């Protein structure tokens, strides 16, 4: 049986997919292992590939994470 949802376990990827106009269809998992569900369609898979292909969106989230980590490590 084919899974009818694409599961995004990465918060930044899920945010990017939402930004691209794909609707969230729910949440699966528990605790820190939750995943945001999207329709399992080719366009979502293409957007996922684009995100991980050194896209500007991924670079932005990488910079956000670095700044956040820096702030918390330095008690700012």
mmCIF file of C-alpha atoms in Angstrom:
data_model
loop_
_atom_site.group_PDB
_atom_site.id
_atom_site.type_symbol
_atom_site.label_atom_id
_atom_site.label_comp_id
_atom_site.label_asym_id
_atom_site.label_seq_id
_atom_site.Cartn_x
_atom_site.Cartn_y
_atom_site.Cartn_z
ATOM 1 C CA UNK A 1 0.000 0.000 0.000
ATOM 2 C CA UNK A 2 1.441 3.362 -1.051
ATOM 3 C CA UNK A 3 1.779 6.081 1.565
ATOM 4 C CA UNK A 4 -0.509 8.941 0.544
ATOM 5 C CA UNK A 5 1.558 11.583 2.329
ATOM 6 C CA UNK A 6 5.042 12.986 1.978
ATOM 7 C CA UNK A 7 6.590 13.237 5.459
ATOM 8 C CA UNK A 8 8.872 16.184 6.187
ATOM 9 C CA UNK A 9 10.791 15.552 9.394
ATOM 10 C CA UNK A 10 12.981 18.613 8.875
ATOM 11 C CA UNK A 11 11.336 21.807 10.147
ATOM 12 C CA UNK A 12 13.148 23.933 7.583
ATOM 13 C CA UNK A 13 12.064 21.701 4.690
ATOM 14 C CA UNK A 14 8.465 21.733 5.954
ATOM 15 C CA UNK A 15 8.595 25.535 6.161
ATOM 16 C CA UNK A 16 9.958 25.716 2.613
ATOM 17 C CA UNK A 17 7.223 23.417 1.292
ATOM 18 C CA UNK A 18 4.580 25.547 2.986
ATOM 19 C CA UNK A 19 6.192 28.672 1.472
ATOM 20 C CA UNK A 20 6.016 26.998 -1.957
ATOM 21 C CA UNK A 21 2.252 26.758 -1.537
ATOM 22 C CA UNK A 22 1.807 23.141 -0.491
ATOM 23 C CA UNK A 23 -0.746 22.649 2.262
ATOM 24 C CA UNK A 24 0.016 20.816 5.481
ATOM 25 C CA UNK A 25 -2.130 17.687 5.778
ATOM 26 C CA UNK A 26 -1.348 16.767 9.369
ATOM 27 C CA UNK A 27 1.351 15.616 11.760
ATOM 28 C CA UNK A 28 2.625 12.126 12.495
ATOM 29 C CA UNK A 29 4.931 10.795 15.155
ATOM 30 C CA UNK A 30 5.499 11.748 18.748
ATOM 31 C CA UNK A 31 7.881 13.766 20.854
ATOM 32 C CA UNK A 32 10.841 15.081 18.883
ATOM 33 C CA UNK A 33 10.154 12.643 16.045
ATOM 34 C CA UNK A 34 7.122 14.442 14.640
ATOM 35 C CA UNK A 35 6.788 14.868 10.891
ATOM 36 C CA UNK A 36 4.667 17.335 8.947
ATOM 37 C CA UNK A 37 2.577 15.666 6.255
ATOM 38 C CA UNK A 38 2.072 16.999 2.728
ATOM 39 C CA UNK A 39 0.367 15.508 -0.321
ATOM 40 C CA UNK A 40 2.620 12.888 -1.897
ATOM 41 C CA UNK A 41 2.759 14.398 -5.377
ATOM 42 C CA UNK A 42 5.626 14.882 -7.824
ATOM 43 C CA UNK A 43 5.676 18.668 -7.269
ATOM 44 C CA UNK A 44 6.387 18.192 -3.541
ATOM 45 C CA UNK A 45 9.236 15.786 -4.323
ATOM 46 C CA UNK A 46 10.650 18.276 -6.856
ATOM 47 C CA UNK A 47 10.492 21.107 -4.308
ATOM 48 C CA UNK A 48 12.252 18.843 -1.789
ATOM 49 C CA UNK A 49 15.011 18.114 -4.304
ATOM 50 C CA UNK A 50 15.328 21.833 -5.034
ATOM 51 C CA UNK A 51 15.606 22.624 -1.324
ATOM 52 C CA UNK A 52 18.467 20.172 -0.804
ATOM 53 C CA UNK A 53 20.232 21.127 -4.052
ATOM 54 C CA UNK A 54 22.106 23.994 -2.393
ATOM 55 C CA UNK A 55 19.174 26.352 -2.905
ATOM 56 C CA UNK A 56 18.995 29.901 -1.643
ATOM 57 C CA UNK A 57 16.243 28.803 0.757
ATOM 58 C CA UNK A 58 18.473 26.165 2.315
ATOM 59 C CA UNK A 59 21.342 28.638 2.591
ATOM 60 C CA UNK A 60 19.012 31.066 4.375
ATOM 61 C CA UNK A 61 17.923 28.416 6.897
ATOM 62 C CA UNK A 62 21.546 27.332 7.415
ATOM 63 C CA UNK A 63 22.456 30.933 8.259
ATOM 64 C CA UNK A 64 19.448 31.227 10.572
ATOM 65 C CA UNK A 65 20.516 28.081 12.416
ATOM 66 C CA UNK A 66 24.113 29.334 12.735
ATOM 67 C CA UNK A 67 22.992 32.666 14.176
ATOM 68 C CA UNK A 68 20.573 30.951 16.574
ATOM 69 C CA UNK A 69 23.277 28.531 17.738
ATOM 70 C CA UNK A 70 25.730 31.413 18.175
ATOM 71 C CA UNK A 71 23.243 33.374 20.279
ATOM 72 C CA UNK A 72 22.485 30.436 22.575
ATOM 73 C CA UNK A 73 26.141 29.421 22.939
ATOM 74 C CA UNK A 74 27.148 32.913 23.929
ATOM 75 C CA UNK A 75 24.287 33.614 26.321
ATOM 76 C CA UNK A 76 23.076 36.611 24.373
#
